Coordinates of C-alpha atoms in Angstrom, one line a residue:
Chain A
M30 CA -35.0 5.3 13.2
V31 CA -36.2 6.5 16.5
R32 CA -36.6 9.9 15.5
S33 CA -39.4 9.4 13.1
E34 CA -41.3 7.0 15.3
S35 CA -41.2 9.2 18.3
S36 CA -42.1 12.3 16.5
H37 CA -45.6 11.5 16.1
E38 CA -46.9 14.5 18.2
A39 CA -44.1 16.5 17.4
R40 CA -44.2 20.2 17.9
E41 CA -42.4 22.7 15.8
V42 CA -40.2 25.1 17.9
L43 CA -38.2 26.4 14.9
D44 CA -39.5 27.1 11.2
A45 CA -37.7 27.3 8.2
D46 CA -37.2 31.1 8.6
D47 CA -36.0 30.8 12.4
V48 CA -33.4 28.1 11.2
Q49 CA -32.1 30.6 8.3
R50 CA -32.1 33.5 10.8
A51 CA -30.2 31.5 13.3
L52 CA -27.6 30.3 11.0
T53 CA -27.2 33.9 9.6
R54 CA -26.6 35.1 13.1
I55 CA -24.1 32.3 13.8
A56 CA -22.3 33.3 10.7
H57 CA -21.9 36.9 11.9
E58 CA -20.9 35.6 15.4
V59 CA -18.1 33.5 13.8
L60 CA -16.9 36.5 11.8
E61 CA -17.0 38.8 14.8
R62 CA -15.1 36.5 17.1
N63 CA -12.5 35.6 14.7
K64 CA -12.2 39.0 13.3
G65 CA -12.8 37.8 9.8
A66 CA -12.9 34.4 8.2
H67 CA -9.3 34.1 7.7
S68 CA -7.9 30.6 8.6
V69 CA -11.6 29.6 9.7
V70 CA -12.4 26.1 8.5
L71 CA -15.9 24.7 8.9
L72 CA -16.4 20.8 9.8
G73 CA -19.9 19.5 9.8
I74 CA -20.6 16.4 11.6
P75 CA -22.8 13.7 9.6
S76 CA -25.3 13.6 8.8
R77 CA -27.3 16.9 9.6
G78 CA -24.1 18.9 10.6
V79 CA -22.6 18.6 7.0
P80 CA -25.3 20.9 5.2
L81 CA -25.3 23.2 8.1
A82 CA -21.6 23.6 7.8
Q83 CA -22.0 24.1 4.0
R84 CA -24.7 26.8 4.6
L85 CA -22.6 28.6 7.2
A86 CA -19.6 28.6 4.7
A87 CA -21.5 30.1 2.1
R88 CA -23.1 32.9 4.4
I89 CA -19.6 33.8 5.8
G90 CA -18.3 33.7 2.2
E91 CA -20.9 36.1 1.1
V92 CA -20.0 38.5 3.9
E93 CA -16.2 38.2 3.3
G94 CA -16.4 38.2 -0.4
R95 CA -14.3 34.8 -0.7
D96 CA -14.9 31.2 -0.3
V97 CA -14.5 29.6 3.2
P98 CA -13.4 26.2 3.4
F99 CA -15.6 23.6 4.6
G100 CA -15.8 19.8 5.1
S101 CA -17.0 16.8 7.0
L102 CA -16.1 15.0 10.1
D103 CA -17.3 11.5 10.6
I104 CA -17.1 10.5 14.4
T105 CA -18.3 6.8 14.2
M106 CA -15.1 5.2 14.9
F107 CA -14.4 7.4 17.8
R108 CA -17.9 7.1 19.5
D109 CA -17.6 5.5 23.3
D110 CA -20.7 3.6 22.8
L111 CA -19.5 1.6 19.7
R112 CA -19.4 -1.7 21.9
L113 CA -22.8 -1.0 23.1
R114 CA -24.8 -1.2 19.8
P115 CA -24.0 -3.2 16.6
A116 CA -21.5 -1.9 14.1
R117 CA -22.9 0.7 11.6
G118 CA -21.9 2.2 8.4
L119 CA -19.5 5.1 8.4
G120 CA -20.2 8.8 7.3
R121 CA -17.6 10.7 5.3
T122 CA -14.6 12.5 6.4
E123 CA -13.6 15.2 3.9
L124 CA -11.3 18.0 4.8
P125 CA -10.8 20.9 2.4
G126 CA -7.8 21.0 0.4
G127 CA -5.6 23.0 3.0
G128 CA -6.3 20.7 5.6
I129 CA -6.9 21.8 9.2
D130 CA -3.2 22.6 10.5
D131 CA -3.1 25.9 12.2
A132 CA -6.6 26.6 11.3
V133 CA -9.5 27.8 13.3
V134 CA -11.8 25.0 13.2
V135 CA -15.5 25.5 13.7
L136 CA -17.3 22.2 14.2
V137 CA -21.0 22.2 13.2
D138 CA -23.7 20.1 14.6
D139 CA -27.3 20.1 14.7
V140 CA -28.1 19.3 18.3
L141 CA -25.8 19.6 21.4
Y142 CA -26.9 17.2 24.0
S143 CA -24.7 14.9 26.2
G144 CA -21.6 16.4 24.5
R145 CA -20.3 12.7 23.6
T146 CA -20.3 13.6 20.1
I147 CA -18.4 16.5 20.4
R148 CA -15.6 14.6 22.7
A149 CA -15.4 11.9 20.0
A150 CA -15.1 14.7 17.4
L151 CA -12.0 16.2 19.1
D152 CA -10.6 12.9 19.1
A153 CA -11.1 12.5 15.4
L154 CA -9.9 15.9 14.9
S155 CA -6.6 15.2 16.7
E156 CA -5.8 12.5 14.3
L157 CA -6.2 14.7 11.2
G158 CA -3.9 17.6 12.3
R159 CA -3.3 20.3 14.8
P160 CA -5.9 23.2 14.5
Q161 CA -4.8 26.4 16.0
S162 CA -8.1 26.4 18.0
V163 CA -11.5 24.6 17.9
Q164 CA -14.9 26.3 18.4
L165 CA -18.4 24.6 18.3
A166 CA -21.4 25.8 16.5
V167 CA -24.7 24.1 17.0
L168 CA -28.2 24.7 15.9
V169 CA -29.8 23.8 19.0
D170 CA -28.6 23.3 22.6
R171 CA -30.9 21.2 24.5
G172 CA -28.8 20.9 27.7
H173 CA -28.0 17.8 29.8
R174 CA -24.4 17.8 29.3
Q175 CA -22.2 14.8 30.4
F176 CA -19.0 16.2 29.6
P177 CA -17.4 19.8 30.3
I178 CA -18.2 21.0 26.7
R179 CA -20.2 23.9 25.7
A180 CA -20.9 25.5 22.4
D181 CA -19.4 28.8 21.3
Y182 CA -22.2 29.6 18.9
V183 CA -25.8 28.6 19.6
G184 CA -28.7 28.9 17.3
K185 CA -31.3 28.2 20.0
N186 CA -31.2 27.3 23.5
L187 CA -34.1 24.5 24.1
P188 CA -34.6 23.5 27.5
T189 CA -36.0 19.9 27.3
S190 CA -36.7 17.1 29.4
T191 CA -34.5 14.2 28.8
R192 CA -37.8 12.3 28.0
E193 CA -38.3 14.6 24.9
T194 CA -36.6 14.2 21.6
V195 CA -35.5 16.9 19.4
Q196 CA -35.2 16.5 15.8
V197 CA -33.7 18.8 13.2
L198 CA -34.7 18.8 9.6
V199 CA -32.6 20.2 7.0
S200 CA -33.8 20.7 3.5
E201 CA -30.8 19.1 1.9
L202 CA -31.7 15.7 3.5
D203 CA -35.2 16.1 4.8
G204 CA -36.8 18.3 2.1
S205 CA -37.5 21.2 4.6
D206 CA -35.9 23.1 7.6
A207 CA -37.3 22.7 10.9
V208 CA -36.6 21.9 14.6
L209 CA -39.3 19.7 16.1
I210 CA -39.7 18.4 19.8
G211 CA -41.7 15.4 20.7
G212 CA -42.1 13.2 23.5
T213 CA -41.0 9.6 24.2
A214 CA -40.4 7.2 27.1
D215 CA -36.5 6.5 26.5
D216 CA -34.6 9.1 28.7
D217 CA -31.0 8.0 28.1
P218 CA -29.1 11.3 27.0
A219 CA -26.2 9.1 26.1
D220 CA -28.2 7.5 23.3
P221 CA -26.9 9.3 20.1
T222 CA -30.1 8.8 18.3
R223 CA -31.5 11.2 20.7
E224 CA -29.2 14.0 19.4
G225 CA -30.8 14.5 16.2
R226 CA -29.0 11.9 14.0
G227 CA -31.0 8.7 14.1
S228 CA -29.7 7.6 10.8
V229 CA -26.1 7.1 11.8
Chain B
M24 CA -26.5 -11.6 12.5
T25 CA -23.6 -13.4 11.2
R26 CA -20.7 -13.3 13.4
H27 CA -18.3 -15.0 10.7
L28 CA -17.3 -14.3 7.2
L29 CA -17.0 -17.9 5.7
S30 CA -18.1 -17.6 2.1
A31 CA -19.1 -14.9 -0.4
A32 CA -22.4 -16.7 -0.7
D33 CA -23.3 -15.7 2.8
L34 CA -23.4 -12.0 1.8
S35 CA -26.3 -10.3 0.7
L36 CA -26.3 -7.5 -1.7
D37 CA -27.0 -5.0 1.1
D38 CA -24.1 -6.6 3.3
A39 CA -21.6 -6.7 0.1
T40 CA -22.7 -3.0 -0.6
L41 CA -22.3 -2.1 3.2
I42 CA -18.7 -3.6 3.1
L43 CA -17.7 -1.8 0.0
D44 CA -18.9 1.7 1.3
T45 CA -17.3 1.2 4.7
A46 CA -14.0 0.3 2.7
D47 CA -14.5 3.4 0.7
E48 CA -14.4 5.6 3.6
L49 CA -11.5 3.6 5.3
A50 CA -9.5 3.8 2.3
R51 CA -9.1 7.5 2.9
V52 CA -7.6 6.8 6.3
S53 CA -4.6 5.3 4.4
D54 CA -4.0 8.7 2.9
R55 CA -3.7 10.5 6.2
P56 CA -0.6 11.3 8.1
V57 CA -2.0 9.1 11.1
K58 CA -3.0 5.9 9.4
K59 CA -4.9 4.5 12.6
L60 CA -8.3 4.4 14.2
P61 CA -9.0 3.4 17.8
T62 CA -12.0 1.3 17.1
L63 CA -10.8 -2.1 17.9
R64 CA -8.5 -1.1 20.6
G65 CA -8.2 -3.9 23.3
R66 CA -9.5 -6.6 20.8
T67 CA -7.4 -9.5 19.6
V68 CA -7.1 -10.7 16.0
V69 CA -5.4 -14.0 15.5
N70 CA -3.9 -14.6 12.1
L71 CA -4.0 -18.4 11.9
F72 CA -2.2 -19.6 8.9
F73 CA -1.7 -23.1 7.9
E74 CA -0.6 -22.4 4.4
D75 CA 2.0 -20.0 3.0
S76 CA 0.6 -16.6 2.2
T77 CA 2.5 -13.3 1.8
R78 CA 0.0 -10.7 0.8
T79 CA -3.2 -11.9 2.5
R80 CA -1.6 -12.3 5.8
I81 CA 0.3 -9.0 5.7
S82 CA -2.9 -7.3 4.5
F83 CA -4.9 -8.8 7.4
E84 CA -2.3 -7.9 9.9
A85 CA -2.1 -4.3 8.4
A86 CA -6.0 -3.9 8.4
A87 CA -6.1 -5.1 12.2
K88 CA -3.3 -2.8 13.4
R89 CA -4.8 0.1 11.7
L90 CA -7.8 -0.3 13.7
S91 CA -5.7 -0.6 16.8
A92 CA -6.3 -4.3 17.3
D93 CA -3.8 -6.6 19.0
V94 CA -2.4 -9.0 16.3
I95 CA -1.1 -12.5 16.9
N96 CA 0.5 -14.2 14.0
F97 CA 0.3 -17.9 14.0
S98 CA 1.9 -19.8 11.2
A99 CA 1.8 -23.7 11.1
K100 CA 5.6 -23.7 10.3
G101 CA 7.5 -23.6 13.6
S102 CA 4.5 -24.3 15.7
S103 CA 3.1 -27.3 17.6
V104 CA 1.1 -28.1 14.2
S105 CA 4.4 -29.5 13.0
K106 CA 4.4 -31.8 16.0
G107 CA 1.0 -33.1 15.0
E108 CA -1.4 -30.9 16.8
S109 CA -4.9 -31.0 15.6
L110 CA -7.0 -28.2 14.5
K111 CA -9.1 -28.6 17.5
D112 CA -6.4 -28.2 20.0
T113 CA -4.9 -25.3 18.2
A114 CA -8.4 -23.7 18.2
L115 CA -8.8 -24.4 22.1
T116 CA -5.6 -22.8 22.8
L117 CA -6.3 -19.6 20.8
E118 CA -9.7 -19.6 22.8
A119 CA -7.8 -19.9 26.0
M120 CA -5.7 -16.8 25.0
G121 CA -9.0 -14.8 24.3
A122 CA -9.0 -14.4 20.6
D123 CA -11.9 -12.0 19.3
A124 CA -11.4 -12.9 15.9
V125 CA -9.6 -15.6 14.0
V126 CA -8.5 -15.0 10.4
I127 CA -7.8 -18.6 9.0
R128 CA -6.0 -19.8 5.9
H129 CA -6.0 -23.6 5.8
P130 CA -5.2 -26.1 2.9
A131 CA -8.4 -28.2 3.8
S132 CA -11.6 -26.7 2.1
G133 CA -14.1 -26.2 4.8
A134 CA -11.7 -25.7 7.8
P135 CA -13.1 -22.3 8.6
H136 CA -16.6 -23.7 8.6
T137 CA -15.6 -26.5 11.1
L138 CA -13.8 -24.0 13.3
A139 CA -17.0 -21.6 13.3
H140 CA -19.6 -24.2 14.0
S141 CA -17.6 -26.6 16.4
G142 CA -18.0 -24.4 19.4
W143 CA -14.3 -24.7 20.0
I144 CA -13.9 -20.9 19.7
G145 CA -16.2 -18.1 20.6
G146 CA -14.7 -15.3 18.4
S147 CA -15.5 -14.5 14.8
I148 CA -14.1 -16.6 12.1
V149 CA -12.9 -15.0 8.8
N150 CA -12.0 -17.3 5.9
A151 CA -8.8 -16.2 4.4
G152 CA -8.7 -19.0 2.0
D153 CA -9.6 -22.4 2.6
G154 CA -8.3 -25.2 0.0
T155 CA -9.8 -25.0 -3.3
H156 CA -13.3 -23.8 -1.8
E157 CA -13.6 -20.0 -1.0
H158 CA -11.5 -16.6 -0.4
P159 CA -14.2 -14.1 0.4
T160 CA -12.1 -11.1 1.3
Q161 CA -10.5 -11.6 -1.9
A162 CA -13.5 -11.4 -3.9
L163 CA -14.6 -8.1 -1.9
L164 CA -11.3 -6.5 -2.6
D165 CA -11.8 -7.6 -6.3
A166 CA -15.2 -6.1 -6.4
F167 CA -14.0 -3.0 -4.6
T168 CA -11.1 -2.4 -7.2
M169 CA -13.8 -2.8 -10.2
R170 CA -16.2 -0.6 -8.4
R171 CA -13.3 2.1 -8.2
H172 CA -12.4 1.9 -12.0
L173 CA -15.8 1.2 -13.4
S174 CA -18.1 3.0 -10.9
T175 CA -20.8 0.2 -11.2
I176 CA -20.7 -3.7 -11.0
A177 CA -24.2 -4.5 -12.1
G178 CA -24.4 -5.3 -15.7
R179 CA -20.6 -5.4 -16.2
K180 CA -19.0 -8.2 -18.2
V181 CA -16.3 -9.8 -16.0
V182 CA -14.0 -12.8 -17.7
I183 CA -12.3 -15.0 -15.3
V184 CA -9.5 -17.0 -17.0
G185 CA -7.4 -19.9 -15.9
D186 CA -7.3 -22.6 -13.4
V187 CA -10.8 -22.4 -12.1
L188 CA -10.5 -25.9 -10.8
H189 CA -8.1 -25.3 -8.0
S190 CA -9.1 -21.5 -7.5
R191 CA -11.0 -20.4 -4.5
V192 CA -10.8 -16.9 -5.9
A193 CA -12.7 -18.0 -8.6
R194 CA -15.4 -19.3 -6.8
S195 CA -15.7 -16.5 -4.4
N196 CA -15.8 -14.0 -7.2
V197 CA -18.4 -15.8 -9.0
L198 CA -20.6 -15.8 -6.0
L199 CA -20.2 -12.3 -5.1
L200 CA -20.2 -10.8 -8.5
A201 CA -23.5 -12.7 -9.1
T202 CA -24.8 -11.0 -5.9
L203 CA -23.6 -7.6 -7.1
G204 CA -25.2 -8.2 -10.8
A205 CA -22.2 -8.6 -12.9
D206 CA -22.2 -11.0 -15.9
V207 CA -19.5 -13.4 -15.3
T208 CA -17.9 -15.9 -17.7
L209 CA -15.3 -18.3 -16.8
V210 CA -12.6 -19.3 -19.3
A211 CA -10.5 -22.6 -18.9
P212 CA -9.4 -25.6 -20.7
P213 CA -12.1 -28.5 -19.8
T214 CA -9.5 -30.1 -17.7
L215 CA -9.4 -26.9 -15.5
L216 CA -13.1 -26.4 -14.8
P217 CA -14.6 -28.0 -11.8
V218 CA -17.3 -30.6 -12.1
G219 CA -20.7 -28.8 -11.6
V220 CA -19.6 -25.7 -13.1
D221 CA -22.9 -25.3 -15.0
Q222 CA -24.6 -25.0 -11.6
W223 CA -22.6 -22.0 -10.9
P224 CA -24.3 -18.3 -11.4
C225 CA -22.3 -17.6 -14.4
T226 CA -21.4 -18.9 -17.9
H227 CA -18.2 -20.8 -19.1
S228 CA -16.3 -21.2 -22.1
Y229 CA -13.3 -22.9 -23.5
D230 CA -12.6 -20.0 -26.1
L231 CA -10.7 -17.0 -24.7
D232 CA -10.5 -14.8 -27.6
A233 CA -14.3 -15.1 -28.1
S234 CA -15.0 -14.5 -24.5
L235 CA -12.7 -11.1 -24.4
V236 CA -15.0 -9.4 -26.7
G237 CA -16.7 -6.6 -24.8
A238 CA -15.2 -7.5 -21.5
D239 CA -15.0 -4.7 -18.8
V240 CA -12.8 -6.7 -16.5
V241 CA -10.3 -9.8 -17.3
M242 CA -9.2 -11.5 -14.3
M243 CA -6.3 -13.8 -14.7
L244 CA -6.0 -16.9 -12.3
R245 CA -2.7 -18.3 -11.0
V246 CA -1.8 -21.6 -12.5
Q247 CA -1.6 -23.5 -9.2
R248 CA 1.0 -25.8 -10.1
E249 CA 1.6 -27.0 -6.3
R250 CA -2.1 -28.2 -6.3
M251 CA -1.7 -30.2 -9.7
N252 CA -1.1 -33.8 -9.2
A253 CA -1.8 -34.7 -12.8
A254 CA -1.3 -33.6 -16.4
F255 CA -4.0 -30.8 -16.8
F256 CA -2.6 -29.5 -20.1
P257 CA -0.2 -30.6 -22.7
S258 CA 2.5 -28.1 -22.1
V259 CA 3.1 -24.7 -20.4
R260 CA 3.6 -23.1 -23.8
E261 CA 0.2 -24.5 -25.4
Y262 CA -1.5 -23.3 -22.1
S263 CA 0.0 -19.7 -22.4
R264 CA -0.8 -19.6 -25.9
R265 CA -4.4 -20.5 -25.6
Y266 CA -5.1 -19.1 -22.1
G267 CA -2.5 -16.6 -21.3
L268 CA -3.0 -12.8 -21.6
D269 CA -0.5 -11.2 -23.7
A270 CA -0.2 -7.6 -25.3
D271 CA -2.0 -8.5 -28.4
R272 CA -5.0 -9.8 -26.6
M273 CA -4.9 -6.9 -24.3
S274 CA -4.8 -4.5 -27.2
R275 CA -8.1 -6.1 -28.4
L276 CA -9.9 -5.2 -25.3
P277 CA -12.4 -2.2 -24.8
E278 CA -10.5 1.1 -23.9
H279 CA -11.9 1.3 -20.3
A280 CA -11.1 -2.5 -19.5
I281 CA -9.0 -3.5 -16.5
V282 CA -6.7 -6.4 -16.0
M283 CA -6.8 -8.2 -12.6
H284 CA -4.7 -10.9 -10.8
P285 CA -5.0 -12.1 -7.4
G286 CA -1.3 -12.9 -7.2
P287 CA 1.2 -14.3 -6.9
M288 CA 1.7 -14.2 -10.7
N289 CA 3.5 -16.8 -12.8
R290 CA 4.9 -14.1 -15.4
G291 CA 5.1 -15.8 -18.8
L292 CA 2.5 -18.5 -18.1
E293 CA -0.9 -17.1 -17.4
I294 CA 0.2 -13.3 -18.0
T295 CA 3.0 -11.7 -19.9
A296 CA 5.4 -9.2 -18.3
A297 CA 4.3 -6.7 -20.6
V298 CA 0.6 -7.0 -19.7
A299 CA 1.5 -7.2 -15.8
D300 CA 3.5 -4.0 -15.9
S301 CA 1.1 -2.1 -18.5
D302 CA -1.0 0.6 -16.9
R303 CA -4.3 -1.5 -17.5
A304 CA -3.3 -3.9 -14.8
V305 CA -4.6 -2.9 -11.4
I306 CA -2.8 -5.8 -9.6
I307 CA -0.9 -3.5 -7.2
E308 CA -3.8 -1.5 -6.5
Q309 CA -5.6 -4.7 -5.6
V310 CA -3.1 -5.2 -2.8
T311 CA -3.7 -1.8 -1.4
N312 CA -7.5 -2.0 -1.7
G313 CA -7.3 -5.4 0.5
V314 CA -6.4 -3.6 3.4
S315 CA -9.3 -0.9 3.2
V316 CA -11.7 -4.0 2.5
R317 CA -10.3 -6.2 5.3
M318 CA -10.3 -3.2 7.7
A319 CA -14.2 -2.9 6.8
V320 CA -14.8 -6.7 7.4
L321 CA -12.9 -6.6 10.6
Y322 CA -14.7 -3.3 11.7
L323 CA -18.1 -4.6 10.8
L324 CA -17.8 -7.8 12.4
L325 CA -16.0 -6.8 15.6
G326 CA -16.6 -3.0 15.9
G327 CA -19.8 -3.1 17.9
S328 CA -21.8 -5.2 20.2
D329 CA -22.7 -7.4 17.3
S330 CA -21.9 -7.9 13.8
A331 CA -23.3 -5.6 11.3
L332 CA -23.7 -8.2 8.6
G333 CA -26.4 -10.8 7.8
G334 CA -29.1 -8.3 9.5
D335 CA -32.2 -7.2 7.6
L336 CA -31.2 -3.9 6.6

């Protein structure tokens, strides 16, 4: 796992409270923009997008007073760099009971970087149904896009150099919430391990 | 990294678990309206079948197509093999056509091994049954089916009954299940157990009723009459009475036990129709699971720049 090796001089840019506040704000923005949570479905991209989607769904549910459907969307099979590295295990795709047809799907990921993950997610989504619209929520936007993709909801804009790594920790998987930034020599924004998902 | 799947013995516990976990995720694709993934687009999978087969060939074909690979089916009947073409020339032809993977079923034990190590062909070789040697994807789908019903395999008691001598399914199952930590017992008349069975990682017995006590899985093997060139048992009636699974024997199994059969079944010989059609039999489910498991194998061998199997995970 590249992330942990490269984080030896990592610096914390968001602490646990900052992450909580960012998620709360995103939850309210989702409600504001969609005029309520009606037909909103949150889909997290494994691995760290999934707990984030779950938390956003819980927060939106608290405000609205009803359960908001959430699930996960694995994009491994749709990556454009599959042939560049050995085959790897798959994450889970799990849609809520109602499916995604005619829903407002909010994709949730930890870091937005090259945009390739989201491109793959849009492809994966089209195999599963036809949402009314698709929005994107990310905890961190670190720039360096390689596709015409932008996020609708951003927890924190983090201007970075391509030589740095951004690592998002979530308590469900890592024991605590934080966003760390560290230095490394590798500078390929297309490398998915740099988007904060070293374990895929 | 191993590019080929030739034997269940080549799979480490990590490899086998990775295949089963991947198959678990891929099984969900079969429940979707669009049962297709773009992963192997542009790759060619050749089904090279020198021996009759329905379910294995169709299963591999469905698996490759669901991953968007191009599939070429080759059966020895109606090909140049009937004009006397050798395995080598057939292999060179397939290589010239650019096969990324060759799924081979052959009556000669070791044919896939020859294909993989001869240098005739550059693609991945997947053994889909060679003679009386091995059938690793069958063992994987059996393990997958067991895991779905029993949730764990380690420590489970699996009884494999019947024509072990001619069975590549039994050999692959014993090897894989030993890796996965199951406790396997082979049951057959002495004439239908291979020489050297005591070297296998399992126990064996001649007494079916005693072996069925406490079994979690009973796997019945087909009596392969097409491979029998001698009298291995006195009569069909005697065989089915001593080694066949009937409703009475099934009723003595533990509540949660499942009955498996790799197919095709000889109803009335190794298994009665009542057992085969009961809700404890997961025989049709084995076929369904076969597609998911073969998708997982093709994906892990061909999906990336290199195979995901055989690494130090």
